[in-house]
Coordinates of C-alpha atoms in Angstrom, one line a residue:
X26 CA 168.3 -31.8 211.2
X27 CA 167.8 -28.1 211.2
X28 CA 165.0 -27.7 213.8
X29 CA 164.5 -24.0 213.1
X30 CA 163.8 -24.5 209.3
X31 CA 161.6 -27.5 210.0
X32 CA 159.5 -25.9 212.8
X33 CA 158.9 -22.7 210.8
X34 CA 156.1 -24.5 209.0
X35 CA 154.3 -25.4 212.2
X36 CA 151.8 -23.2 214.2
X37 CA 153.1 -21.7 217.4
X38 CA 151.8 -24.4 219.8
X39 CA 153.1 -27.2 217.6
X40 CA 156.5 -25.5 217.3
X41 CA 156.9 -25.3 221.0
X42 CA 155.9 -28.9 221.5
X43 CA 158.2 -30.0 218.8
X44 CA 161.0 -28.0 220.3
X45 CA 160.5 -29.6 223.7
X46 CA 160.5 -33.1 222.0
X47 CA 163.6 -32.3 220.0
X48 CA 165.6 -31.1 223.1
X49 CA 164.5 -34.1 225.1
X50 CA 166.2 -36.6 222.7
X51 CA 169.8 -37.4 223.4
X52 CA 172.4 -37.0 220.7
X53 CA 172.8 -40.7 220.6
X54 CA 169.2 -41.2 219.8
X55 CA 169.2 -38.5 217.0
X56 CA 171.9 -40.1 214.9
X57 CA 173.1 -38.4 211.7
X58 CA 171.8 -41.0 209.3
X59 CA 168.3 -41.4 210.7
X60 CA 165.3 -39.8 209.1
X61 CA 162.6 -38.0 211.2
X62 CA 160.0 -40.7 210.6
X63 CA 162.4 -43.4 211.7
X64 CA 163.4 -41.5 214.8
X65 CA 159.7 -41.0 215.7
X66 CA 159.0 -44.7 215.4
X67 CA 162.0 -45.5 217.6
X68 CA 160.9 -43.1 220.3
X69 CA 157.3 -44.4 220.3
X70 CA 158.5 -47.9 220.8
X71 CA 160.8 -47.1 223.7
X72 CA 158.5 -44.6 225.6
X73 CA 156.8 -45.8 228.8
X74 CA 153.1 -46.2 228.4
X75 CA 150.8 -43.6 230.2
X76 CA 148.7 -45.0 233.0
X77 CA 145.0 -45.5 232.3
X78 CA 142.5 -43.3 234.2
X79 CA 141.0 -46.4 235.8
X80 CA 144.4 -47.2 237.4
X81 CA 144.9 -43.8 239.0
X82 CA 144.9 -43.9 242.9
X83 CA 141.7 -42.0 243.6
X84 CA 142.2 -42.0 247.4
X85 CA 145.6 -40.3 247.0
X86 CA 144.1 -37.7 244.7
X87 CA 141.2 -36.8 247.0
X88 CA 143.7 -36.6 249.9
X89 CA 145.9 -34.1 248.1
X90 CA 143.4 -31.7 246.3
X91 CA 143.0 -28.4 248.1
X92 CA 139.2 -28.5 247.9
X93 CA 137.1 -29.9 250.7
X94 CA 135.7 -33.4 250.0
X95 CA 133.4 -35.6 252.1
X96 CA 131.8 -38.9 251.1
X97 CA 128.5 -40.0 252.8
X98 CA 126.3 -43.0 252.2
X99 CA 122.9 -44.3 253.0
X100 CA 119.7 -42.6 254.1
X101 CA 121.4 -41.3 257.3
X102 CA 124.3 -40.0 255.2
X103 CA 126.9 -41.8 257.3
X104 CA 130.4 -40.5 256.9
X105 CA 132.6 -42.7 254.7
X106 CA 135.5 -40.4 254.1
X107 CA 136.7 -36.8 254.5
X108 CA 139.9 -35.5 253.0
X109 CA 142.7 -33.6 254.7
X110 CA 141.5 -30.2 253.5
X111 CA 138.1 -30.9 255.0
X112 CA 139.7 -31.9 258.3
X113 CA 141.9 -28.8 258.3
X114 CA 138.8 -26.6 257.8
X115 CA 136.4 -28.2 260.2
X116 CA 138.4 -30.6 262.3
X117 CA 138.8 -34.4 262.2
X118 CA 135.5 -36.2 261.5
X119 CA 134.8 -39.8 262.6
X120 CA 133.6 -42.2 259.9
X121 CA 130.5 -44.4 260.3
X122 CA 128.4 -41.7 262.1
X123 CA 125.4 -40.0 260.6
X124 CA 126.2 -36.6 259.0
X125 CA 123.8 -34.8 261.4
X126 CA 126.1 -35.7 264.2
X127 CA 129.5 -36.1 262.6
X128 CA 129.2 -33.1 260.2
X129 CA 127.4 -30.4 262.1
X130 CA 128.7 -27.7 259.8
X131 CA 126.5 -29.2 257.0
X132 CA 123.4 -28.9 259.2
X133 CA 124.3 -25.3 260.0
X134 CA 124.7 -24.5 256.3
X135 CA 121.3 -26.1 255.5
X136 CA 122.8 -28.8 253.3
X137 CA 121.3 -31.9 254.9
X138 CA 118.0 -31.5 253.0
X139 CA 120.0 -31.1 249.8
X140 CA 121.8 -34.4 250.5
X141 CA 118.3 -36.0 250.7
X142 CA 117.3 -34.5 247.4
X143 CA 120.5 -35.7 245.7
X144 CA 120.1 -39.2 247.1
X145 CA 116.4 -39.4 245.9
X146 CA 116.8 -37.8 242.5
X147 CA 120.3 -39.1 241.6
X148 CA 121.0 -35.7 240.2
X149 CA 123.7 -33.4 241.3
X150 CA 122.9 -30.1 243.1
X151 CA 125.0 -27.0 243.8
X152 CA 124.6 -24.1 246.2
X153 CA 126.8 -21.1 245.8
X154 CA 128.7 -19.1 248.3
X155 CA 127.5 -20.3 251.7
X156 CA 129.4 -18.8 254.7
X157 CA 130.5 -21.6 256.9
X158 CA 131.3 -21.5 260.7
X159 CA 134.7 -19.8 260.9
X160 CA 133.9 -17.2 258.3
X161 CA 135.1 -18.9 255.1
X162 CA 132.7 -19.1 252.2
X163 CA 132.3 -22.2 250.0
X164 CA 130.4 -23.3 247.0
X165 CA 129.1 -26.8 247.6
X166 CA 128.4 -29.4 244.9
X167 CA 126.7 -32.6 245.9
X168 CA 127.0 -35.5 243.4
X169 CA 125.3 -38.9 243.7
X170 CA 127.7 -41.9 243.7
X171 CA 127.3 -45.7 244.0
X172 CA 129.5 -47.3 246.7
X173 CA 130.4 -51.0 247.1
X174 CA 130.4 -50.7 250.9
X175 CA 129.2 -54.1 252.1
X176 CA 129.4 -57.8 251.4
X177 CA 125.7 -58.6 251.6
X178 CA 123.3 -58.3 248.7
X179 CA 121.4 -55.6 250.5
X180 CA 124.2 -53.1 250.9
X181 CA 126.5 -54.2 248.0
X182 CA 125.6 -51.1 246.0
X183 CA 124.5 -48.5 248.5
X184 CA 123.9 -45.0 247.3
X185 CA 126.1 -42.2 248.5
X186 CA 126.8 -38.5 248.0
X187 CA 130.1 -36.9 247.2
X188 CA 130.3 -33.4 248.8
X189 CA 132.8 -31.1 247.1
X190 CA 133.3 -27.6 248.5
X191 CA 135.4 -25.0 246.7
X192 CA 136.7 -22.1 248.8
X193 CA 135.2 -18.9 247.3
X194 CA 135.9 -16.5 250.2
X195 CA 137.9 -14.1 248.1
X196 CA 135.1 -14.0 245.5
X197 CA 132.4 -13.6 248.1
X198 CA 134.2 -10.8 249.9
X199 CA 134.8 -9.0 246.5
X200 CA 131.1 -9.4 245.7
X201 CA 130.2 -8.0 249.1
X202 CA 132.5 -5.0 248.6
X203 CA 130.9 -4.5 245.2
X204 CA 127.4 -4.7 246.7
X205 CA 128.4 -2.3 249.5
X206 CA 129.8 0.1 246.9
X207 CA 126.5 -0.1 244.9
X208 CA 124.5 0.5 248.0
X209 CA 126.6 3.6 248.8
X210 CA 126.2 4.9 245.3
X211 CA 122.4 4.3 245.4
X212 CA 122.1 6.0 248.8
X213 CA 124.1 8.9 247.4
X214 CA 121.8 9.1 244.3
X215 CA 118.6 8.9 246.5
X216 CA 119.9 11.6 248.8
X217 CA 120.8 13.8 245.9
X218 CA 117.4 13.1 244.2
X219 CA 115.4 13.9 247.3
X220 CA 117.5 17.1 248.0
X221 CA 116.7 18.4 244.5
X222 CA 113.0 17.8 244.9
X223 CA 110.9 20.5 246.6
X224 CA 111.2 20.0 250.4
X225 CA 107.7 21.6 250.8
X226 CA 105.2 22.1 248.1
X227 CA 103.8 25.6 247.6
X228 CA 100.1 25.6 248.3
X229 CA 98.1 28.0 246.0
X230 CA 95.0 29.7 247.2
X231 CA 92.7 27.8 244.9
X232 CA 94.3 24.3 244.8
X233 CA 95.1 21.6 247.2
X234 CA 98.3 19.7 246.1
X235 CA 100.2 16.7 247.3
X236 CA 103.1 14.8 245.7
X237 CA 105.0 11.6 246.4
X238 CA 108.3 10.3 245.2
X239 CA 109.3 6.7 245.7
X240 CA 112.7 5.4 244.5
X241 CA 113.0 2.0 243.0
X242 CA 113.9 -1.1 245.0
X243 CA 117.5 -2.0 245.9
X244 CA 118.0 -3.8 242.5
X245 CA 116.9 -0.6 240.6
X246 CA 119.1 2.4 240.3
X247 CA 117.5 5.8 241.1
X248 CA 116.2 7.6 238.1
X249 CA 115.6 11.3 237.4
X250 CA 111.9 11.8 238.2
X251 CA 110.9 15.2 239.5
X252 CA 107.9 17.4 240.2
X253 CA 107.4 21.0 241.2
X254 CA 104.7 23.6 242.0
X255 CA 105.4 27.2 241.1
X256 CA 103.2 30.2 242.1
X257 CA 103.1 32.6 239.2
X258 CA 101.1 35.4 240.8
X259 CA 97.7 36.8 239.9
X260 CA 96.2 33.6 241.3
X261 CA 97.8 31.4 238.6
X262 CA 99.9 28.3 239.4
X263 CA 102.4 26.3 237.3
X264 CA 102.7 22.5 237.8
X265 CA 105.5 20.4 236.3
X266 CA 106.4 16.8 236.4
X267 CA 109.2 15.1 234.4
X268 CA 111.4 12.1 234.0
X269 CA 115.1 12.1 232.9
X270 CA 116.0 9.0 231.0
X271 CA 118.9 7.2 232.7
X272 CA 119.9 6.1 236.2
X273 CA 122.0 7.1 239.1
X274 CA 123.7 10.3 240.2
X275 CA 124.1 11.6 236.6
X276 CA 120.3 11.4 235.9
X277 CA 119.6 13.0 239.3
X278 CA 122.0 15.9 238.5
X279 CA 120.5 16.5 235.1
X280 CA 117.1 16.5 236.8
X281 CA 118.2 19.1 239.2
X282 CA 119.4 21.4 236.4
X283 CA 116.1 21.0 234.5
X284 CA 114.0 21.7 237.6
X285 CA 116.0 24.9 238.3
X286 CA 115.6 26.0 234.7
X287 CA 111.8 25.4 234.8
X288 CA 111.5 27.6 237.9
X289 CA 113.5 30.3 236.1
X290 CA 111.5 30.1 232.9
X291 CA 108.2 30.0 234.8
X292 CA 109.0 33.5 236.3
X293 CA 108.8 34.8 232.7
X294 CA 105.1 33.7 232.8
X295 CA 105.3 32.3 229.3
X296 CA 102.8 29.9 227.7
X297 CA 103.5 26.2 228.5
X298 CA 104.7 25.4 225.0
X299 CA 107.2 28.3 225.0
X300 CA 108.6 27.0 228.3
X301 CA 109.1 23.6 226.8
X302 CA 110.9 25.1 223.8
X303 CA 113.4 26.8 226.1
X304 CA 113.8 23.6 228.1
X305 CA 114.4 21.6 224.9
X306 CA 117.4 23.6 223.9
X307 CA 118.8 23.6 227.5
X308 CA 118.5 19.8 227.8
X309 CA 120.5 19.3 224.6
X310 CA 123.2 21.6 226.1
X311 CA 123.3 19.9 229.5
X312 CA 123.9 16.4 228.0
X313 CA 123.2 15.5 224.4
X314 CA 123.1 11.8 225.3
X315 CA 120.2 12.1 227.7
X316 CA 116.6 13.0 227.0
X317 CA 113.8 13.8 229.3
X318 CA 110.0 13.8 229.2
X319 CA 108.0 16.6 230.9
X320 CA 104.6 18.1 231.3
X321 CA 104.3 21.8 232.1
X322 CA 100.8 23.0 233.0
X323 CA 99.3 26.3 234.3
X324 CA 96.1 26.6 236.3
X325 CA 94.1 29.8 236.0
X326 CA 91.1 29.9 238.4
X327 CA 89.5 32.6 236.3
X328 CA 89.4 30.3 233.3
X329 CA 88.6 27.1 235.2
X330 CA 91.1 25.1 233.1
X331 CA 94.5 23.5 233.0
X332 CA 96.6 24.8 230.1
X333 CA 99.5 22.4 229.4
X334 CA 102.2 21.3 227.0
X335 CA 103.8 17.8 226.9
X336 CA 107.2 16.8 225.8
X337 CA 106.8 13.0 225.3
X338 CA 105.2 12.6 228.7
X339 CA 102.2 10.5 229.7
X340 CA 98.7 12.2 229.6
X341 CA 97.3 14.1 232.5
X342 CA 94.2 12.5 234.0
X343 CA 91.3 14.7 235.3
X344 CA 88.3 13.5 237.2
X345 CA 85.5 16.2 237.1
X346 CA 82.9 16.9 239.7
X347 CA 80.6 14.3 238.2
X348 CA 83.2 11.5 238.4
X349 CA 84.0 11.4 234.7
X350 CA 87.6 10.8 233.8
X351 CA 89.2 12.9 231.1
X352 CA 92.5 12.1 229.5
X353 CA 94.5 15.1 228.2
X354 CA 96.3 13.3 225.3
X355 CA 96.9 16.0 222.7
X356 CA 99.1 17.8 221.8
X357 CA 102.2 15.9 222.7
X358 CA 105.7 16.7 221.3
X359 CA 108.9 14.7 221.4
X360 CA 111.0 14.5 224.6
X361 CA 113.3 17.3 225.7
X362 CA 116.8 17.2 224.2
X363 CA 115.8 16.0 220.8
X364 CA 115.6 19.5 219.2
X365 CA 114.0 20.8 216.0
X366 CA 110.4 20.6 217.1
X367 CA 107.7 23.2 217.9
X368 CA 105.6 22.3 220.9
X369 CA 102.0 23.3 221.2
X370 CA 99.7 24.0 224.2
X371 CA 96.4 22.3 224.9
X372 CA 93.9 22.6 227.7
X373 CA 91.6 20.4 229.9
X374 CA 88.8 21.7 232.1
X375 CA 89.6 21.8 235.8
X376 CA 86.6 23.4 237.6
X377 CA 85.6 23.3 241.2
X378 CA 85.3 19.7 242.5
X379 CA 87.9 18.3 240.0
X380 CA 90.9 16.2 240.7
X381 CA 93.9 15.9 238.4
X382 CA 96.9 13.5 238.4
X383 CA 100.3 14.0 236.9
X384 CA 102.7 11.0 237.1
X385 CA 105.8 9.4 235.7
X386 CA 106.0 6.1 233.8
X387 CA 107.1 4.1 236.8
X388 CA 103.5 4.2 238.1
X389 CA 101.9 2.6 235.0
X390 CA 104.6 0.8 233.0
X391 CA 105.1 -2.9 233.4
X392 CA 107.4 -5.2 231.4
X393 CA 104.7 -7.7 230.7
X394 CA 101.9 -5.2 229.8
X395 CA 101.3 -2.5 227.2
X396 CA 101.6 1.0 228.8
X397 CA 98.1 1.9 227.7
X398 CA 96.8 -0.9 230.0
X399 CA 98.7 0.7 232.9
X400 CA 97.1 4.1 232.1
X401 CA 93.7 2.5 231.9
X402 CA 94.3 0.9 235.3
X403 CA 95.2 4.3 236.7
X404 CA 92.0 5.8 235.3
X405 CA 90.0 3.1 237.1
X406 CA 91.9 3.7 240.4
X407 CA 91.4 7.5 240.1
X408 CA 87.6 7.0 239.6
X409 CA 87.3 5.5 243.0
X410 CA 90.0 7.4 244.9
X411 CA 88.6 10.0 247.3
X412 CA 89.9 12.0 250.1
X413 CA 92.7 14.6 250.5
X414 CA 95.3 14.8 247.8
X415 CA 97.8 12.9 249.9
X416 CA 95.3 10.2 250.5
X417 CA 94.6 9.9 246.8
X418 CA 98.4 9.7 246.1
X419 CA 98.8 6.8 248.5
X420 CA 95.7 5.0 247.2
X421 CA 96.9 5.3 243.6
X422 CA 100.3 3.9 244.4
X423 CA 98.8 1.0 246.2
X424 CA 96.2 0.3 243.5
X425 CA 98.9 0.2 240.8
X426 CA 101.0 -2.3 242.8
X427 CA 104.0 -0.1 243.6
X428 CA 105.9 -1.6 246.5
X429 CA 109.3 -1.0 248.1
X430 CA 111.0 -3.4 245.7
X431 CA 109.5 -1.8 242.6
X432 CA 111.8 -1.9 239.6
X433 CA 111.5 1.8 238.7
X434 CA 111.2 5.1 240.6
X435 CA 107.8 6.8 240.8
X436 CA 106.6 10.4 241.1
X437 CA 102.9 11.2 241.5
X438 CA 101.3 14.6 241.9
X439 CA 97.6 15.1 242.8
X440 CA 95.9 18.4 242.7
X441 CA 92.3 19.2 243.6
X442 CA 90.2 22.3 242.9
X443 CA 87.8 22.2 245.8
X444 CA 84.2 23.2 245.5
X445 CA 83.5 25.7 248.2
X446 CA 80.2 26.4 249.8
X447 CA 78.8 28.3 252.8
X448 CA 81.1 30.6 254.7
X449 CA 84.2 29.3 252.9
X450 CA 82.7 30.4 249.5
X451 CA 82.4 34.0 250.8
X452 CA 86.2 34.1 251.0
X453 CA 86.6 33.5 247.3
X454 CA 84.8 36.2 245.2
X455 CA 85.2 37.6 241.7
X456 CA 84.1 40.9 240.1
X457 CA 84.8 42.2 236.6
X458 CA 84.1 45.4 234.7
X459 CA 84.4 46.0 230.9
X460 CA 86.3 49.3 230.3
X461 CA 84.4 51.0 227.6
X462 CA 84.1 54.6 226.4
X463 CA 87.7 55.9 226.5
X464 CA 89.0 58.2 229.2
X465 CA 85.7 58.3 231.0
X466 CA 86.2 54.7 231.9
X467 CA 88.7 55.7 234.6
X468 CA 86.3 57.2 237.0
X469 CA 83.9 54.3 236.4
X470 CA 86.7 51.9 237.3
X471 CA 87.5 53.8 240.5
X472 CA 83.8 53.8 241.5
X473 CA 83.5 50.1 240.7
X474 CA 86.6 49.2 242.7
X475 CA 85.5 51.3 245.7
X476 CA 82.1 49.6 245.8
X477 CA 83.3 46.0 245.4
X478 CA 86.1 46.4 248.0
X479 CA 83.7 47.9 250.4
X480 CA 81.2 45.0 249.9
X481 CA 84.0 42.6 250.7
X482 CA 84.5 44.3 254.0
X483 CA 88.2 45.0 253.8
X484 CA 89.9 47.3 256.2
X485 CA 89.8 50.9 255.2
X486 CA 93.6 51.1 254.5
X487 CA 93.5 48.0 252.3
X488 CA 90.4 49.4 250.6
X489 CA 92.2 52.7 249.7
X490 CA 95.3 50.9 248.5
X491 CA 93.2 48.6 246.3
X492 CA 91.3 51.5 244.7
X493 CA 94.6 53.4 244.1
X494 CA 96.2 50.3 242.4
X495 CA 93.1 49.7 240.3
X496 CA 93.1 53.3 239.2
X497 CA 96.8 53.3 238.2
X498 CA 96.5 50.0 236.3
X499 CA 93.4 51.2 234.4
X500 CA 95.1 54.5 233.6
X501 CA 98.2 52.7 232.3
X502 CA 96.0 50.5 230.1
X503 CA 93.9 53.4 228.8
X504 CA 97.1 55.3 227.8
X505 CA 99.2 52.5 226.4
X506 CA 96.8 49.7 225.6
X507 CA 94.1 49.0 223.1
X508 CA 90.5 47.6 223.4
X509 CA 89.1 45.3 224.6
X510 CA 89.9 46.2 228.2
X511 CA 88.7 44.7 231.4
X512 CA 89.2 45.3 235.1
X513 CA 89.0 42.2 237.3
X514 CA 89.0 42.1 241.1
X515 CA 89.4 38.8 242.9
X516 CA 89.8 37.9 246.5
X517 CA 90.8 34.6 248.1
X518 CA 91.3 33.6 251.7
X519 CA 94.8 35.0 251.6
X520 CA 95.0 37.9 249.1
X521 CA 93.4 40.5 247.0
X522 CA 94.2 40.4 243.3
X523 CA 93.7 43.3 240.9
X524 CA 94.2 42.6 237.1
X525 CA 93.7 44.7 234.0
X526 CA 93.8 43.2 230.5
X527 CA 93.9 44.9 227.1
X528 CA 94.5 44.1 223.5
X529 CA 98.1 45.4 223.2
X530 CA 100.9 42.9 223.8
X531 CA 103.6 45.4 224.9
X532 CA 104.5 44.5 228.5
X533 CA 105.0 47.5 230.9
X534 CA 108.2 47.8 232.9
X535 CA 109.1 49.6 236.0
X536 CA 111.3 52.7 235.4
X537 CA 112.5 55.7 237.2
X538 CA 110.6 58.8 236.2
X539 CA 112.4 62.1 236.1
X540 CA 111.0 65.1 238.0
X541 CA 109.9 66.8 234.8
X542 CA 108.1 63.7 233.4
X543 CA 104.3 63.8 233.4
X544 CA 104.0 60.0 233.1
X545 CA 105.9 56.8 234.0
X546 CA 105.0 56.6 237.7
X547 CA 101.9 54.4 237.6
X548 CA 103.7 51.0 237.6
X549 CA 106.3 52.3 240.2
X550 CA 103.4 53.3 242.5
X551 CA 101.7 49.9 242.1
X552 CA 105.0 48.1 242.8
X553 CA 105.5 50.2 245.9
X554 CA 102.1 49.7 247.5
X555 CA 101.4 46.1 246.5
X556 CA 102.9 42.9 247.8
X557 CA 103.8 41.8 244.3
X558 CA 103.0 42.7 240.7
X559 CA 103.6 41.3 237.2
X560 CA 102.5 41.1 233.6
X561 CA 102.1 38.5 230.9
X562 CA 101.0 38.1 227.4
X563 CA 97.5 36.5 227.0
X564 CA 96.9 33.6 224.5
X565 CA 94.6 35.6 222.2
X566 CA 97.0 38.5 221.8
X567 CA 97.3 41.3 224.3
X568 CA 98.5 41.4 227.9
X569 CA 97.4 41.2 231.5
X570 CA 98.9 43.4 234.3
X571 CA 98.2 42.4 237.9
X572 CA 99.1 43.1 241.4
X573 CA 98.4 41.4 244.8
X574 CA 97.8 42.5 248.3
X575 CA 98.2 40.1 251.2
X576 CA 95.2 40.1 253.5
X577 CA 95.7 40.5 257.2
X578 CA 95.6 37.3 259.1
X579 CA 92.5 36.7 261.2

């Protein structure tokens, strides 16, 4: 018979089996005149019958298998049998003795209670990867069996347990190496994350701020939560908190780039929604596959409010001086990195005595609850949380059930605008003058500044510098600006702030004036005598130009 042509009609497995059958038949058995069916019948009749499973020598099989096998019986788990592999691993074990004495390794592994459970329930039990004395790891399976061990009716069918141990040392060591690698990666991500967060928060004159970052537990990879406090000048402060979607070193790296960009954009002193517009485009360039949520807010003590813009982030919560909780929900745009959206700014009151909380979703999001329930729980916790900002941070984290093994990382920032009274209030003063009447407003502004600074009891040198700076800023506004114009003087416990606003949105710049120029030196003079200066556009159209003088330390 042509085996090649006949086997071409069979699947691969049947072809190989047929080939082995064909080659195992002797030429005498094949015969030229026999048909395939006849030869098949002939072979079937002459083949030796396969042994039945019941006839297999079980003892010989158990002796030869490489796994560890022990057989115990009775309530004391007396040893009936151990195979050669078991004896090689733990030594020769006497039969007839209780397992507590004869198999001490089982007691060290905590398996004796498991044997009791198997004997009582008649159900098998398995424990995975237990390290035995000697350093090898085994997975133990305990199976109930019925043993005919005695001749009396009482112990004719006594219950026993077959202990089967598979050596999984290689797997256990590989798993431990993997866990060690994951721990190293997590520690690297945590270190990177913490190094990219501010090591010390800036403390503005008018606010008290504290922030906390807590990474997720060992089973949770580090995310990209971040926060920052940026002093803008002129008494204003920017506050930002955000969360990069994703885990590990990559999310932390993206977070670091966004935080650096926020600080750069904040120096432009733009409105919050314009800062988010710039961040949105940058986030798409950094990594188009990752998005981030963010809140950028600016506190102006002169306005007594928090102006903010949100890119898909959770709402800011504010507790006012009366204890009422306000939720700053609108407006909210999509997360950073999605593109094609115009963000908008909103505001929430933040007067003296108020406390505000900015946070990431790890604080309020739970798998079994709607996130609105978590925000409501945070509101309740904030209503009763008093003390310094750091104390409030800690209390909110405890109240929301955030522990060391939390499944997500958490960032929380608490800011307070303290209500000052008594001698402390004397260190925070404001005075303003509307500049009316054209060029004659300049001498009135100088007289006003002289009187106010004298009443605040500044040193004579600082008084003269302040009057000169106010005069130059007012002159610059009268020459290049449009009404309405205002001069504002403000002192804190650390600095004197002079600010002039007008209706023209053209921002001044410092330039070098030529000897023959009759103008262009005002801003240069202010920049020279003041600690810092700057300008920004105001929301209603127009601009504000300001400068600061550091007060001498007491």
